[in-house]
Coordinates of C-alpha atoms and ligand atoms in Angstrom, one line a residue:
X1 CA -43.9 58.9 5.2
X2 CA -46.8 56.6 5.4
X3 CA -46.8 53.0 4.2
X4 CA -49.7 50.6 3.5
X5 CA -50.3 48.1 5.5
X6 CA -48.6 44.5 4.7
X7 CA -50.8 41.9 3.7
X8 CA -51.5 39.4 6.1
X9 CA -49.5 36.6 5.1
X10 CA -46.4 39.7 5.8
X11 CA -46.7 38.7 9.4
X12 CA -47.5 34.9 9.3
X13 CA -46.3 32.7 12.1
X14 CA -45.8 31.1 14.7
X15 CA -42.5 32.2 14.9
X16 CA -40.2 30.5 17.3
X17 CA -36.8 31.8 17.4
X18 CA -34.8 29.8 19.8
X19 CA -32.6 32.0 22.2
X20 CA -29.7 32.6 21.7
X21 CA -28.4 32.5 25.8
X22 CA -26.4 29.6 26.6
X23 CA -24.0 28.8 29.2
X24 CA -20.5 29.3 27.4
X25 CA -19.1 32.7 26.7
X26 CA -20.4 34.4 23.5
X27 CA -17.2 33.9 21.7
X28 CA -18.0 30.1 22.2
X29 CA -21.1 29.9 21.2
X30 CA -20.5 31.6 18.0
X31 CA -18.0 29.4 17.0
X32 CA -20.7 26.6 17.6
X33 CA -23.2 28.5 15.3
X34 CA -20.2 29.1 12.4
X35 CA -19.8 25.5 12.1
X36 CA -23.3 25.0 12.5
X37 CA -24.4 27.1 9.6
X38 CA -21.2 26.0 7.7
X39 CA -23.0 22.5 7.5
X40 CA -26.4 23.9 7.4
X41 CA -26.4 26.0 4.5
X42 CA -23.4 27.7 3.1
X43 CA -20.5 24.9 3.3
X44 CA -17.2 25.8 4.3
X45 CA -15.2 29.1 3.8
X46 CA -12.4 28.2 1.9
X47 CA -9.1 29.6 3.1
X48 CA -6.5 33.0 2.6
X49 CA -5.0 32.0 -0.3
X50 CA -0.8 31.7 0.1
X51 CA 0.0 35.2 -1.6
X52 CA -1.8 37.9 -2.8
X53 CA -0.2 40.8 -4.7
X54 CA -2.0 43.8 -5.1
X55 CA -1.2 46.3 -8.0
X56 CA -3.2 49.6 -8.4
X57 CA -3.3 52.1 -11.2
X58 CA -5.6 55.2 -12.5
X59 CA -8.0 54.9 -14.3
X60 CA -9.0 58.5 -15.3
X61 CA -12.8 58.1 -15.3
X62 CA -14.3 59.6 -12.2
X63 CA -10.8 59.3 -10.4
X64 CA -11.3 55.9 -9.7
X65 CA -8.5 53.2 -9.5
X66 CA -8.1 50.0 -11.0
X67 CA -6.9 47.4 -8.2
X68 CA -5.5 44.1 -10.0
X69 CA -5.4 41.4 -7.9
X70 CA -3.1 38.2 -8.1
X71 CA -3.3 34.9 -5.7
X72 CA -1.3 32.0 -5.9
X73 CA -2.7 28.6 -3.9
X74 CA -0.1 26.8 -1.6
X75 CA -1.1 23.6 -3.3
X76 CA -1.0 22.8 -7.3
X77 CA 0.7 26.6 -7.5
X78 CA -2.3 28.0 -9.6
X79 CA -3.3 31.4 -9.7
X80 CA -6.8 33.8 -9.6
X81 CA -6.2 36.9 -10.7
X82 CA -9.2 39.0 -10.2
X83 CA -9.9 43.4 -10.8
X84 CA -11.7 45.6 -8.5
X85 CA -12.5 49.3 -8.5
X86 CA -11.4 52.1 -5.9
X87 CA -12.7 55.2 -4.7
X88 CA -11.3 57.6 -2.3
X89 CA -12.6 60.4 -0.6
X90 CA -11.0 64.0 -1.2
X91 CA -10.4 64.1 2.6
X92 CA -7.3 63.7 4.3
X93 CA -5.5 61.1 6.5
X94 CA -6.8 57.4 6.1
X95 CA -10.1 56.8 4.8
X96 CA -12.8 54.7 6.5
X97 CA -13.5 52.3 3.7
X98 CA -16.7 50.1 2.4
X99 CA -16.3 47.2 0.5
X100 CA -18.6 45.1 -1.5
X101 CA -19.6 42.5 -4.1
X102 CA -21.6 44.1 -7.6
X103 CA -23.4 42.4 -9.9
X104 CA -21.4 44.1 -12.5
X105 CA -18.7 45.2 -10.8
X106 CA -16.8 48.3 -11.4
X107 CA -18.0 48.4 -15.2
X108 CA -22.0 48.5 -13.9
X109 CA -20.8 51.3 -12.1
X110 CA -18.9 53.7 -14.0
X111 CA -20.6 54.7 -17.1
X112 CA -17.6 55.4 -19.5
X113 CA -15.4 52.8 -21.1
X114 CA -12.8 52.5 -19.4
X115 CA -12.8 49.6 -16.9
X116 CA -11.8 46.6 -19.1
X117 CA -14.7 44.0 -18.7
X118 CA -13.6 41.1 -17.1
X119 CA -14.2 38.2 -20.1
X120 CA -13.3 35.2 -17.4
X121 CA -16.4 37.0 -15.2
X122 CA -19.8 34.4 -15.3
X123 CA -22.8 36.5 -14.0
X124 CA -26.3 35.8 -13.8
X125 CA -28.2 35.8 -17.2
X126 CA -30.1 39.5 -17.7
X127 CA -32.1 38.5 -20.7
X128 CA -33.9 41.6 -20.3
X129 CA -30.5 43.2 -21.4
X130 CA -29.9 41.0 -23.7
X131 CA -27.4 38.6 -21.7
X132 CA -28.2 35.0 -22.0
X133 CA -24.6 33.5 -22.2
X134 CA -24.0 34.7 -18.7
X135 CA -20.8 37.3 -19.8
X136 CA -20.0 40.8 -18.6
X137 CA -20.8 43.3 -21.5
X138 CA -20.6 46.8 -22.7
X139 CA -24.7 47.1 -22.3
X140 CA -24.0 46.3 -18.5
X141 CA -22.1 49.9 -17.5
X142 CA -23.6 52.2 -15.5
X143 CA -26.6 49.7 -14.3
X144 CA -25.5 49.5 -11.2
X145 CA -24.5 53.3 -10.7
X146 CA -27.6 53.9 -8.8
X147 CA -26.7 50.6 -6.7
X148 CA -23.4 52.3 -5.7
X149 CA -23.2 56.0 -5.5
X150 CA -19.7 56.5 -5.2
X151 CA -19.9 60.2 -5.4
X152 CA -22.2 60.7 -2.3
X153 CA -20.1 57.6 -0.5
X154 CA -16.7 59.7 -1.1
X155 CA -18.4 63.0 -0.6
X156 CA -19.4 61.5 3.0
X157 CA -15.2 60.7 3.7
X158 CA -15.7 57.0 2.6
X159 CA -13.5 55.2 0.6
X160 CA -15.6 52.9 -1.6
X161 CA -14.3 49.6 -3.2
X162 CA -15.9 47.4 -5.3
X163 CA -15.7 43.9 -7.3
X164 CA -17.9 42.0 -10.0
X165 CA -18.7 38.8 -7.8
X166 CA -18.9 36.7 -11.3
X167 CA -15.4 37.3 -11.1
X168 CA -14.9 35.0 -8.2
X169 CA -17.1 32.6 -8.6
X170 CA -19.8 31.8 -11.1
X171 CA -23.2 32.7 -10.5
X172 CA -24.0 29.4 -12.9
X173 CA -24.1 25.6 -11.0
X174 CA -22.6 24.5 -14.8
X175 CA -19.7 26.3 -14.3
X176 CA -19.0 27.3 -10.2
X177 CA -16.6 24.4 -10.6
X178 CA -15.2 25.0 -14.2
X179 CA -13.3 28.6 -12.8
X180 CA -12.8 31.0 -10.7
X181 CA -12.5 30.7 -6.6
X182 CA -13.8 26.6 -6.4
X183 CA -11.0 25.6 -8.7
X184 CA -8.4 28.1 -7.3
X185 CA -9.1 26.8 -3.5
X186 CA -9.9 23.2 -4.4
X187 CA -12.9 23.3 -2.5
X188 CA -16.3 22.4 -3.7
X189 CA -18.2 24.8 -1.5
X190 CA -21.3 27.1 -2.1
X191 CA -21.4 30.1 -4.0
X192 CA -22.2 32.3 -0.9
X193 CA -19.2 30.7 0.7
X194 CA -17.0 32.0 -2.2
X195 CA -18.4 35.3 -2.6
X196 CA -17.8 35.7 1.4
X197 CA -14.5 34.2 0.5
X198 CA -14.0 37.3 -2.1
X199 CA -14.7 40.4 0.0
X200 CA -11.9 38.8 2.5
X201 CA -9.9 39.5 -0.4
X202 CA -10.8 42.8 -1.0
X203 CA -10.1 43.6 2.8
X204 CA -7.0 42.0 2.3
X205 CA -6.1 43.9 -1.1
X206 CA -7.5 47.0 0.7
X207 CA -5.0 46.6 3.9
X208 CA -2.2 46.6 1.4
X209 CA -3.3 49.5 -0.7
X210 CA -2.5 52.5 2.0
X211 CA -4.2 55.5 2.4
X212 CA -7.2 53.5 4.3
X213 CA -8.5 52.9 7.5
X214 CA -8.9 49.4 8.0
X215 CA -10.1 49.4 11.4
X216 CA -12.9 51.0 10.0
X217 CA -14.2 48.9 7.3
X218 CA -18.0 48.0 6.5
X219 CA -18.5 45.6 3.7
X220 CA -22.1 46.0 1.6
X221 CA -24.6 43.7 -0.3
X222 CA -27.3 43.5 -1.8
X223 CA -29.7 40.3 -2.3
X224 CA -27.5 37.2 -2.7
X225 CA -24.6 39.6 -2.4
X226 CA -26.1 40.6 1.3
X227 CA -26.2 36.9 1.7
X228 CA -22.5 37.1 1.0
X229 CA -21.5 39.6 3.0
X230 CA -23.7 38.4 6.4
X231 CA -21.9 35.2 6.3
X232 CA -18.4 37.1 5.4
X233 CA -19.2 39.6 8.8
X234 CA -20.3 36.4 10.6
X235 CA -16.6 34.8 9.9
X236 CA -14.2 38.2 9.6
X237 CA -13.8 40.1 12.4
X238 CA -12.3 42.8 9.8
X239 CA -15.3 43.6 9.5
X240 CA -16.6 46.4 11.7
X241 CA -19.9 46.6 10.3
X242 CA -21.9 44.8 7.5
X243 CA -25.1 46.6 5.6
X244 CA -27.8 43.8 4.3
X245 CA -29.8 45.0 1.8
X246 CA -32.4 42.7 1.2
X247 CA -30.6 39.7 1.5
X248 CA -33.7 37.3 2.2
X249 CA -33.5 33.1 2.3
X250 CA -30.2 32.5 4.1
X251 CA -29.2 36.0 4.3
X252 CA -31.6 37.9 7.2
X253 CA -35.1 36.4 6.6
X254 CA -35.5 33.4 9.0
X255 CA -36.3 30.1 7.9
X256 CA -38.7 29.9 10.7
X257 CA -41.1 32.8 9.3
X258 CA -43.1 31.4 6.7
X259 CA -42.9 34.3 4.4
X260 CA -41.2 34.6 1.0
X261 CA -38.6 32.0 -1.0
X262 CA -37.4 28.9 1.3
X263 CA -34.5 27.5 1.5
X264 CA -35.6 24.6 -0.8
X265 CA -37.0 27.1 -3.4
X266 CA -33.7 28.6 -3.2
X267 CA -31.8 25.5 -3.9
X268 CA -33.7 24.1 -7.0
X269 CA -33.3 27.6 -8.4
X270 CA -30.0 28.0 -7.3
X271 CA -28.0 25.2 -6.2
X272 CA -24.4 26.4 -6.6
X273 CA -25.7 29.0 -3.8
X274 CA -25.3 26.3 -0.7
X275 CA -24.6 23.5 0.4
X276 CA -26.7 22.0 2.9
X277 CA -25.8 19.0 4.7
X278 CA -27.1 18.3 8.6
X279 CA -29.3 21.1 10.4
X280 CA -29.5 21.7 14.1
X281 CA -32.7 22.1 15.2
X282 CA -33.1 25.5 16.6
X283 CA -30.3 27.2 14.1
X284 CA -31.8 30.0 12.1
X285 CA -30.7 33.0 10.8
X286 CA -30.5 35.4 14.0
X287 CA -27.9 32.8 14.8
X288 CA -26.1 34.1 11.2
X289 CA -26.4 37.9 12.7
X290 CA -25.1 37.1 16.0
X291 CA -22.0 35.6 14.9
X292 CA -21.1 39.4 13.9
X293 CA -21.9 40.7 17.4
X294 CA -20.2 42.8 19.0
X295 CA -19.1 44.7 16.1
X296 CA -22.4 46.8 13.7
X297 CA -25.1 45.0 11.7
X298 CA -28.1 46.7 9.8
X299 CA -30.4 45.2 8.2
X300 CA -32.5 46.8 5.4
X301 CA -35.6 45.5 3.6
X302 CA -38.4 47.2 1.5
X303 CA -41.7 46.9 2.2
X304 CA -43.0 45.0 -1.1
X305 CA -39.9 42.7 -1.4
X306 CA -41.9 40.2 0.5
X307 CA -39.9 37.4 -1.5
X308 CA -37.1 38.7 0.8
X309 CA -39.3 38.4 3.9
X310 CA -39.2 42.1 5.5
X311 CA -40.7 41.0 8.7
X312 CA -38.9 38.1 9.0
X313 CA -35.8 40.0 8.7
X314 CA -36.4 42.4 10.9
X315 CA -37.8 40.1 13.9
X316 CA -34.2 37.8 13.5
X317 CA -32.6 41.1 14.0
X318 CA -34.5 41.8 16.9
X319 CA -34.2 38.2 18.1
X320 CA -30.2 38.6 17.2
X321 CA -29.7 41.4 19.3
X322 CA -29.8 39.6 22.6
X323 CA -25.9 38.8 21.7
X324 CA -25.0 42.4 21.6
X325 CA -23.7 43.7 25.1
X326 CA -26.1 46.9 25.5
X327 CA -30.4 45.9 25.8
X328 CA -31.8 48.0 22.5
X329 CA -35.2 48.6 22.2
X330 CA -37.0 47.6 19.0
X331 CA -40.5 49.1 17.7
X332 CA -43.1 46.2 17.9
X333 CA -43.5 44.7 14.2
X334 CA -46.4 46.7 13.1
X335 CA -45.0 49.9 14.7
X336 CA -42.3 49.2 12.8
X337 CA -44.2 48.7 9.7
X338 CA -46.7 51.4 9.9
X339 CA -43.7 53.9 10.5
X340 CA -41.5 53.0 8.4
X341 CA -38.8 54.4 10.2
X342 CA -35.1 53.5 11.2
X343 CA -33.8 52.2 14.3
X344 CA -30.4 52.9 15.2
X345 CA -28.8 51.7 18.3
X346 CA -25.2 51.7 18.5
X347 CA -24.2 49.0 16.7
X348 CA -27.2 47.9 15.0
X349 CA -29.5 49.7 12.8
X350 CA -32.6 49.0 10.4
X351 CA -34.7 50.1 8.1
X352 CA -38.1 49.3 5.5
X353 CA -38.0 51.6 2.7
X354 CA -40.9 51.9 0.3
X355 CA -41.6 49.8 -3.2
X356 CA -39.3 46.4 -3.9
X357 CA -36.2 44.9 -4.5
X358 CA -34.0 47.8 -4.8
X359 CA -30.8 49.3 -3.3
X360 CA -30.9 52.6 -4.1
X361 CA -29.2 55.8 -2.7
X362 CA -31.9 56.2 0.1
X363 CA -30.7 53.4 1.5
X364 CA -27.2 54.2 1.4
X365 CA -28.3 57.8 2.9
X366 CA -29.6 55.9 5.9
X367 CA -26.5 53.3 5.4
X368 CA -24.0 56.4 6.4
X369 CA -26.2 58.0 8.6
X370 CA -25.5 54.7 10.9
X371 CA -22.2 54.4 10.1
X372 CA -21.6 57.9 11.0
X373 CA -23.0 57.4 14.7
X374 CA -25.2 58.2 17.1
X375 CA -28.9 57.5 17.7
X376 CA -32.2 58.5 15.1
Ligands
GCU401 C1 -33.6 35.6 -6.4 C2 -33.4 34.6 -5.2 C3 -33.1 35.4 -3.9 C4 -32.0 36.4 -4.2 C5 -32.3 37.3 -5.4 C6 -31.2 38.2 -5.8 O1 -34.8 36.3 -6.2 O2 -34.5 33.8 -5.1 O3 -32.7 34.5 -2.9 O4 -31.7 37.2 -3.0 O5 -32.5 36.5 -6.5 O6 -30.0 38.0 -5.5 O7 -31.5 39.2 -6.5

């Protein structure tokens, strides 16, 4: 495969990512870079709710399941109730499982009608589909089929499950506070906080479901939702392995590598997203990565998605992977670039895919092939 070159501005620097060496043991130091990027950026993680029943039934399209899911807060005794979508392979024994936040959820996935929309859901506004009032709606199933390819997930033994992150929280700064997770929790936190917040539910529904393997468990996202799911790997240890797709300002790309949306761009167009209180100096987003080590990260991009910062990403992964126990060795930038390629170590993995802002089944190909093991 061969790639154009990036424009210049791809590469622009200096770029001075501090190390991440230090005298206290890893485990230490992450904790130091949790609460650091707590105050930095996202705001705090709210806690497990008190309960949390989980009730599953068929759904009949595409053998998926319906997973209700009910929590009740210690305090005020109020209640979330919230639906996600399973898939399970044909194989037996207990199924590795990935998790994940959709835009859509469930409905943008399966393209029949039976997964009841979720009318208490707030997502972003798709005028281009016609939805301006924020709402989940019949237009929206099957959108994200291609963002999800359940049937080449479960034909590769994983169990696949999957929630509409409007659901949880509001992707709208009029209402993140009006339903959803902030109310339930009491907690006026960001929106990446919340959604990290969510897929610990899943993982928590999932460990009650049976039939899965939850000590092997990767949780997926794309864009914000890969925002979401870094900073859920960086506080879970569930999580054996997390797959950022494109995840950009606050998710990979570094803060430090003037390329693509900034932080501040982000927050006037998004300010239920964070919120971003004191910053240490030398924090960026390798430190975001590391708080995952040792368990697997992999970090995707595409090669025009410059918004997202490609070579940002990639060099905080590189820069990240000082935390991880075994030295990998990482193509130089433009190697990387020109090639196109994916690394795979052990426990962490990337890739730059040709054309934009996309998560599409190539990636997930190259998603499983990590997952799966062993070396490219
Ligand atoms: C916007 C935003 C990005 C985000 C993306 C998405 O482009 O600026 O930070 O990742 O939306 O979630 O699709």
């Amino acid at each position: 495969m061969s790639l154009a070159l990036p424009p210049e501005d791809a590469f622009a620097g200096p770029f001075p990512l501090a190390s991440l060496d230090g005298p206290e043991p890893l485990e230490e130091r992450q904790e130091r870079w949790r609460k650091e990027l707590s105050a930095a950026i996202y705001g705090p993680l709210p806690p497990a709710p008190a309960e949390l029943e989980v009730e599953a039934s068929p759904l009949g399209e595409a053998s998926a399941e319906r997973i209700e899911i009910t929590m009740r807060s210690a305090i005020g005794a109020r209640t979330l109730t919230v639906d996600a979508a399973l898939w399970r392979p044909e194989s037996r024994g207990d199924a590795p499982l990935i998790a994940g936040l959709g835009f859509a959820g469930p409905a943008g996935i399966l393209s029949g009608p039976d997964f009841p929309l979720d009318r208490r859901a707030r997502i972003h506004c798709r005028p281009e589909l016609g939805i301006l009032n924020g709402r989940l709606h019949d237009v929206l199933r099957g959108t994200e089929a291609h963002r999800w390819p359940v049937e080449m997930l479960t034909a590769r033994g994983y169990a696949v499950m999957v929630s509409c992150y409007g659901s949880w929280a509001p992707d709208d700064p009029d209402e993140i506070l009006r339903h959803g997770a902030c109310p339930f929790v009491g907690l006026d936190t960001g929106a990446i906080s919340l959604w990290a917040w969510a897929i610990q539910r899943l993982l928590d529904s999932a460990g009650r479901l049976g039939g899965l393997d939850m000590g092997q468990v990767a949780v997926a996202g794309h864009s914000r939702l890969g925002k979401a799911a870094l900073w859920a790997a960086a506080n879970d240890t569930r999580i054996g392995a997390v797959l950022a797709n494109n995840s950009g300002c606050a998710g990979a790309a570094p803060a430090g590598h003037a390329v693509g949306e900034t932080l501040a761009q982000m927050a006037a167009a998004f300010p239920h997203w964070i919120r971003p209180q004191r910053r240490a100096a030398a924090l960026d987003q390798h430190h975001l990565i590391a708080c995952a080590a040792p368990r697997k990260v992999y970090v995707a991009s595409a090669e025009q998605d410059l918004w997202a910062d490609p070579a940002g990403s990639y060099l905080a992964l590189v820069a990240a992977s000082e935390a991880w126990p075994r030295t990998c060795s990482w193509p130089g930038i433009e190697e990387m670039w020109a090639g196109a390629h994916q690394t795979r170590h052990a426990a962490l993995g990337h890739h730059l895919r040709p054309g934009g802002h996309e998560l599409l089944p190539h990636d997930w190909q190259l998603f499983l092939d990590f997952l799966d093991g062993g070396h490219a």
